[in-house]
Amino acid sequence: QVQLVESGGGLVQPGGSLRLSCAASGSIFSINPMGWYRQAPGKQRELVATITSGGNTNYADSVKGRFTITRDNAKNTVQLQMNSLKPEDTAVYYCYAKQIFTNYWGQGTRVTVSS
């Protein structure tokens, strides 16, 4: 089992920045990739960004150029730096990790972008 714990959500004005962090613990081996998904009210959960242990990244088109995902393999953590935030970025953000054939999710952290 892998446990994922997120932190860093909150309320921010449009154009502002937030940094999300996620720490993995438990039976940690072969976790690849790690990343972030989000779910806005009334919408399906969608990919935000993922990163492999080798540093290869994948971003949703809607966040390219604004969000940056990083990963610390030694500490089993993944971060999401979110800049130039827009109201449409408002959602619950979930940390994600895949271990061989099993997907793990964090409990979610809420991000609200509003003036």
Short mmCIF file of N, CA and C in Angstrom, two decimals:
data_model
loop_
_atom_site.label_atom_id
_atom_site.label_comp_id
_atom_site.label_asym_id
_atom_site.label_seq_id
_atom_site.Cartn_x
_atom_site.Cartn_y
_atom_site.Cartn_z
N GLN A 1 0.83 -1.20 0.00
CA GLN A 1 0.00 0.00 0.00
C GLN A 1 0.87 1.25 0.00
N VAL A 2 0.38 2.26 -0.71
CA VAL A 2 1.05 3.56 -0.76
C VAL A 2 0.08 4.61 -0.25
N GLN A 3 0.56 5.44 0.63
CA GLN A 3 -0.24 6.56 1.12
C GLN A 3 0.31 7.86 0.54
N LEU A 4 -0.60 8.72 0.10
CA LEU A 4 -0.24 10.01 -0.48
C LEU A 4 -0.90 11.12 0.33
N VAL A 5 -0.12 12.09 0.74
CA VAL A 5 -0.64 13.19 1.54
C VAL A 5 -0.27 14.50 0.86
N GLU A 6 -1.31 15.27 0.50
CA GLU A 6 -1.10 16.55 -0.17
C GLU A 6 -1.11 17.71 0.83
N SER A 7 -0.51 18.80 0.41
CA SER A 7 -0.57 20.04 1.18
C SER A 7 -0.38 21.20 0.23
N GLY A 8 -0.82 22.39 0.68
CA GLY A 8 -0.53 23.59 -0.07
C GLY A 8 -1.68 24.25 -0.78
N GLY A 9 -2.87 23.70 -0.70
CA GLY A 9 -4.00 24.35 -1.35
C GLY A 9 -4.44 25.59 -0.60
N GLY A 10 -5.43 26.29 -1.17
CA GLY A 10 -5.95 27.48 -0.51
C GLY A 10 -6.63 28.41 -1.47
N LEU A 11 -6.84 29.63 -1.00
CA LEU A 11 -7.51 30.67 -1.78
C LEU A 11 -6.46 31.64 -2.31
N VAL A 12 -6.55 31.96 -3.59
CA VAL A 12 -5.60 32.87 -4.20
C VAL A 12 -6.33 33.73 -5.23
N GLN A 13 -5.86 34.93 -5.42
CA GLN A 13 -6.47 35.82 -6.42
C GLN A 13 -6.02 35.44 -7.82
N PRO A 14 -6.81 35.76 -8.82
CA PRO A 14 -6.37 35.52 -10.21
C PRO A 14 -5.02 36.17 -10.47
N GLY A 15 -4.17 35.42 -11.17
CA GLY A 15 -2.81 35.90 -11.43
C GLY A 15 -1.81 35.51 -10.36
N GLY A 16 -2.30 34.97 -9.26
CA GLY A 16 -1.42 34.58 -8.16
C GLY A 16 -0.80 33.21 -8.36
N SER A 17 -0.08 32.78 -7.32
CA SER A 17 0.65 31.51 -7.38
C SER A 17 0.37 30.68 -6.14
N LEU A 18 0.45 29.37 -6.32
CA LEU A 18 0.38 28.41 -5.23
C LEU A 18 1.32 27.27 -5.54
N ARG A 19 1.78 26.61 -4.48
CA ARG A 19 2.64 25.44 -4.65
C ARG A 19 2.04 24.29 -3.87
N LEU A 20 1.75 23.21 -4.58
CA LEU A 20 1.22 21.99 -3.95
C LEU A 20 2.35 20.99 -3.76
N SER A 21 2.27 20.26 -2.66
CA SER A 21 3.25 19.21 -2.39
C SER A 21 2.53 17.92 -2.05
N CYS A 22 3.17 16.82 -2.36
CA CYS A 22 2.61 15.50 -2.06
C CYS A 22 3.74 14.60 -1.60
N ALA A 23 3.53 13.92 -0.49
CA ALA A 23 4.52 13.00 0.04
C ALA A 23 3.96 11.58 0.02
N ALA A 24 4.74 10.67 -0.51
CA ALA A 24 4.35 9.26 -0.57
C ALA A 24 5.02 8.50 0.55
N SER A 25 4.29 7.56 1.14
CA SER A 25 4.84 6.72 2.20
C SER A 25 4.23 5.33 2.09
N GLY A 26 4.79 4.41 2.84
CA GLY A 26 4.29 3.04 2.82
C GLY A 26 5.24 2.13 2.05
N SER A 27 4.66 1.23 1.29
CA SER A 27 5.44 0.27 0.51
C SER A 27 5.83 0.92 -0.82
N ILE A 28 6.92 1.66 -0.76
CA ILE A 28 7.30 2.50 -1.90
C ILE A 28 8.33 1.78 -2.74
N PHE A 29 7.92 1.34 -3.91
CA PHE A 29 8.84 0.79 -4.89
C PHE A 29 8.17 0.91 -6.24
N SER A 30 8.97 1.12 -7.25
CA SER A 30 8.47 1.17 -8.64
C SER A 30 7.28 2.12 -8.79
N ILE A 31 7.35 3.28 -8.17
CA ILE A 31 6.27 4.26 -8.34
C ILE A 31 6.59 5.11 -9.55
N ASN A 32 5.78 4.95 -10.58
CA ASN A 32 6.04 5.66 -11.83
C ASN A 32 4.83 5.62 -12.73
N PRO A 33 4.26 6.77 -13.14
CA PRO A 33 4.69 8.10 -12.74
C PRO A 33 4.03 8.55 -11.44
N MET A 34 4.35 9.75 -11.04
CA MET A 34 3.60 10.49 -10.02
C MET A 34 3.04 11.73 -10.70
N GLY A 35 2.03 12.31 -10.09
CA GLY A 35 1.49 13.49 -10.73
C GLY A 35 0.30 14.08 -10.01
N TRP A 36 -0.42 14.91 -10.75
CA TRP A 36 -1.57 15.62 -10.20
C TRP A 36 -2.73 15.57 -11.17
N TYR A 37 -3.89 15.35 -10.62
CA TYR A 37 -5.16 15.47 -11.33
C TYR A 37 -6.01 16.49 -10.57
N ARG A 38 -7.06 16.96 -11.22
CA ARG A 38 -7.98 17.88 -10.55
C ARG A 38 -9.41 17.60 -10.97
N GLN A 39 -10.32 17.99 -10.08
CA GLN A 39 -11.74 17.83 -10.36
C GLN A 39 -12.47 19.08 -9.93
N ALA A 40 -13.04 19.75 -10.90
CA ALA A 40 -13.85 20.95 -10.64
C ALA A 40 -15.29 20.54 -10.38
N PRO A 41 -16.06 21.38 -9.70
CA PRO A 41 -17.46 21.04 -9.42
C PRO A 41 -18.23 20.71 -10.69
N GLY A 42 -18.89 19.58 -10.69
CA GLY A 42 -19.72 19.20 -11.82
C GLY A 42 -18.95 18.66 -13.02
N LYS A 43 -17.64 18.48 -12.86
CA LYS A 43 -16.83 18.00 -13.98
C LYS A 43 -16.09 16.72 -13.60
N GLN A 44 -15.60 16.03 -14.61
CA GLN A 44 -14.83 14.82 -14.38
C GLN A 44 -13.40 15.16 -13.94
N ARG A 45 -12.80 14.22 -13.25
CA ARG A 45 -11.40 14.39 -12.87
C ARG A 45 -10.55 14.40 -14.14
N GLU A 46 -9.58 15.31 -14.19
CA GLU A 46 -8.75 15.44 -15.38
C GLU A 46 -7.27 15.54 -15.01
N LEU A 47 -6.46 15.13 -15.95
CA LEU A 47 -5.02 15.20 -15.78
C LEU A 47 -4.56 16.65 -15.72
N VAL A 48 -3.65 16.93 -14.79
CA VAL A 48 -2.97 18.23 -14.76
C VAL A 48 -1.54 18.05 -15.26
N ALA A 49 -0.78 17.18 -14.59
CA ALA A 49 0.60 16.95 -14.99
C ALA A 49 1.10 15.67 -14.34
N THR A 50 2.01 14.99 -15.03
CA THR A 50 2.67 13.82 -14.47
C THR A 50 4.16 13.92 -14.73
N ILE A 51 4.92 13.17 -13.93
CA ILE A 51 6.37 13.15 -14.08
C ILE A 51 6.87 11.75 -13.75
N THR A 52 7.80 11.27 -14.57
CA THR A 52 8.40 9.96 -14.32
C THR A 52 9.60 10.10 -13.40
N SER A 53 10.09 8.97 -12.94
CA SER A 53 11.28 9.00 -12.08
C SER A 53 12.49 9.54 -12.83
N GLY A 54 12.45 9.46 -14.14
CA GLY A 54 13.54 9.98 -14.95
C GLY A 54 13.40 11.44 -15.30
N GLY A 55 12.28 12.05 -14.87
CA GLY A 55 12.09 13.47 -15.09
C GLY A 55 11.29 13.84 -16.32
N ASN A 56 10.75 12.85 -17.03
CA ASN A 56 9.91 13.17 -18.18
C ASN A 56 8.55 13.66 -17.70
N THR A 57 8.11 14.77 -18.27
CA THR A 57 6.88 15.41 -17.82
C THR A 57 5.81 15.41 -18.90
N ASN A 58 4.57 15.50 -18.45
CA ASN A 58 3.43 15.58 -19.34
C ASN A 58 2.45 16.56 -18.71
N TYR A 59 1.97 17.54 -19.49
CA TYR A 59 1.07 18.57 -18.98
C TYR A 59 -0.21 18.63 -19.80
N ALA A 60 -1.29 18.95 -19.12
CA ALA A 60 -2.51 19.29 -19.84
C ALA A 60 -2.27 20.59 -20.61
N ASP A 61 -2.88 20.70 -21.78
CA ASP A 61 -2.69 21.92 -22.58
C ASP A 61 -3.10 23.17 -21.82
N SER A 62 -4.10 23.05 -20.97
CA SER A 62 -4.63 24.21 -20.27
C SER A 62 -3.67 24.79 -19.24
N VAL A 63 -2.65 24.03 -18.85
CA VAL A 63 -1.73 24.52 -17.82
C VAL A 63 -0.30 24.69 -18.33
N LYS A 64 -0.04 24.31 -19.56
CA LYS A 64 1.31 24.43 -20.11
C LYS A 64 1.77 25.88 -20.06
N GLY A 65 3.01 26.07 -19.60
CA GLY A 65 3.56 27.41 -19.50
C GLY A 65 3.23 28.12 -18.21
N ARG A 66 2.30 27.57 -17.44
CA ARG A 66 1.91 28.19 -16.17
C ARG A 66 2.25 27.31 -14.97
N PHE A 67 2.13 26.00 -15.14
CA PHE A 67 2.38 25.06 -14.05
C PHE A 67 3.68 24.31 -14.32
N THR A 68 4.38 23.97 -13.24
CA THR A 68 5.60 23.18 -13.34
C THR A 68 5.57 22.06 -12.31
N ILE A 69 5.77 20.84 -12.78
CA ILE A 69 5.80 19.69 -11.89
C ILE A 69 7.25 19.27 -11.67
N THR A 70 7.58 18.97 -10.42
CA THR A 70 8.91 18.47 -10.08
C THR A 70 8.78 17.29 -9.14
N ARG A 71 9.86 16.53 -9.04
CA ARG A 71 9.81 15.31 -8.23
C ARG A 71 11.15 15.11 -7.55
N ASP A 72 11.12 14.70 -6.29
CA ASP A 72 12.32 14.34 -5.55
C ASP A 72 12.26 12.85 -5.28
N ASN A 73 12.99 12.07 -6.03
CA ASN A 73 12.93 10.62 -5.91
C ASN A 73 13.45 10.13 -4.56
N ALA A 74 14.44 10.82 -4.03
CA ALA A 74 15.02 10.41 -2.75
C ALA A 74 14.03 10.60 -1.60
N LYS A 75 13.20 11.64 -1.70
CA LYS A 75 12.24 11.93 -0.63
C LYS A 75 10.84 11.42 -0.96
N ASN A 76 10.67 10.87 -2.14
CA ASN A 76 9.35 10.37 -2.57
C ASN A 76 8.29 11.46 -2.51
N THR A 77 8.62 12.60 -3.04
CA THR A 77 7.69 13.72 -3.07
C THR A 77 7.53 14.24 -4.49
N VAL A 78 6.40 14.88 -4.73
CA VAL A 78 6.14 15.53 -5.99
C VAL A 78 5.50 16.89 -5.69
N GLN A 79 5.90 17.90 -6.46
CA GLN A 79 5.39 19.25 -6.24
C GLN A 79 4.77 19.78 -7.53
N LEU A 80 3.86 20.71 -7.34
CA LEU A 80 3.25 21.39 -8.49
C LEU A 80 3.28 22.88 -8.21
N GLN A 81 4.10 23.60 -8.95
CA GLN A 81 4.15 25.05 -8.85
C GLN A 81 3.16 25.62 -9.85
N MET A 82 2.20 26.38 -9.33
CA MET A 82 1.13 26.92 -10.17
C MET A 82 1.23 28.43 -10.19
N ASN A 83 1.50 28.98 -11.36
CA ASN A 83 1.62 30.43 -11.54
C ASN A 83 0.51 30.93 -12.46
N SER A 84 0.31 32.22 -12.44
CA SER A 84 -0.70 32.85 -13.30
C SER A 84 -2.04 32.13 -13.20
N LEU A 85 -2.46 31.89 -12.00
CA LEU A 85 -3.68 31.11 -11.79
C LEU A 85 -4.91 31.85 -12.29
N LYS A 86 -5.84 31.07 -12.81
CA LYS A 86 -7.08 31.59 -13.38
C LYS A 86 -8.27 31.02 -12.59
N PRO A 87 -9.41 31.69 -12.63
CA PRO A 87 -10.59 31.14 -11.95
C PRO A 87 -10.92 29.73 -12.39
N GLU A 88 -10.67 29.41 -13.65
CA GLU A 88 -10.97 28.07 -14.15
C GLU A 88 -10.01 27.00 -13.62
N ASP A 89 -8.99 27.40 -12.89
CA ASP A 89 -8.12 26.43 -12.21
C ASP A 89 -8.72 25.98 -10.88
N THR A 90 -9.80 26.59 -10.47
CA THR A 90 -10.45 26.22 -9.22
C THR A 90 -10.91 24.76 -9.27
N ALA A 91 -10.47 23.98 -8.30
CA ALA A 91 -10.78 22.55 -8.28
C ALA A 91 -10.18 21.93 -7.03
N VAL A 92 -10.53 20.67 -6.81
CA VAL A 92 -9.81 19.86 -5.84
C VAL A 92 -8.69 19.15 -6.58
N TYR A 93 -7.49 19.30 -6.09
CA TYR A 93 -6.32 18.72 -6.74
C TYR A 93 -5.90 17.45 -5.99
N TYR A 94 -5.71 16.39 -6.76
CA TYR A 94 -5.39 15.08 -6.20
C TYR A 94 -3.99 14.64 -6.62
N CYS A 95 -3.21 14.23 -5.66
CA CYS A 95 -1.92 13.61 -5.96
C CYS A 95 -2.18 12.19 -6.46
N TYR A 96 -1.36 11.76 -7.39
CA TYR A 96 -1.53 10.46 -8.04
C TYR A 96 -0.18 9.75 -8.11
N ALA A 97 -0.24 8.45 -7.91
CA ALA A 97 0.97 7.63 -8.08
C ALA A 97 0.56 6.27 -8.63
N LYS A 98 1.33 5.78 -9.56
CA LYS A 98 1.08 4.46 -10.11
C LYS A 98 2.20 3.52 -9.70
N GLN A 99 1.80 2.38 -9.15
CA GLN A 99 2.78 1.37 -8.74
C GLN A 99 2.45 0.09 -9.49
N ILE A 100 3.21 -0.16 -10.52
CA ILE A 100 3.03 -1.31 -11.40
C ILE A 100 1.61 -1.24 -12.00
N PHE A 101 0.66 -1.97 -11.46
CA PHE A 101 -0.69 -1.95 -12.04
C PHE A 101 -1.72 -1.26 -11.14
N THR A 102 -1.28 -0.66 -10.05
CA THR A 102 -2.20 -0.08 -9.08
C THR A 102 -2.07 1.44 -9.06
N ASN A 103 -3.23 2.12 -9.10
CA ASN A 103 -3.26 3.58 -9.00
C ASN A 103 -3.60 3.99 -7.57
N TYR A 104 -2.88 4.96 -7.05
CA TYR A 104 -3.13 5.49 -5.72
C TYR A 104 -3.46 6.97 -5.82
N TRP A 105 -4.33 7.40 -4.91
CA TRP A 105 -4.77 8.80 -4.89
C TRP A 105 -4.66 9.36 -3.48
N GLY A 106 -4.33 10.65 -3.41
CA GLY A 106 -4.38 11.35 -2.15
C GLY A 106 -5.81 11.76 -1.84
N GLN A 107 -5.99 12.40 -0.70
CA GLN A 107 -7.33 12.78 -0.26
C GLN A 107 -7.81 14.06 -0.95
N GLY A 108 -6.91 14.77 -1.58
CA GLY A 108 -7.27 15.99 -2.31
C GLY A 108 -7.03 17.25 -1.49
N THR A 109 -6.66 18.31 -2.19
CA THR A 109 -6.50 19.61 -1.56
C THR A 109 -7.20 20.64 -2.46
N ARG A 110 -7.96 21.51 -1.83
CA ARG A 110 -8.79 22.44 -2.59
C ARG A 110 -8.01 23.69 -2.96
N VAL A 111 -8.14 24.07 -4.23
CA VAL A 111 -7.56 25.32 -4.74
C VAL A 111 -8.70 26.17 -5.26
N THR A 112 -8.80 27.38 -4.73
CA THR A 112 -9.83 28.31 -5.17
C THR A 112 -9.16 29.58 -5.68
N VAL A 113 -9.48 29.93 -6.91
CA VAL A 113 -8.93 31.13 -7.53
C VAL A 113 -10.07 32.13 -7.70
N SER A 114 -10.04 33.16 -6.89
CA SER A 114 -11.16 34.11 -6.89
C SER A 114 -10.69 35.45 -6.33
N SER A 115 -11.30 36.50 -6.85
CA SER A 115 -11.02 37.84 -6.32
C SER A 115 -12.02 38.21 -5.24
#
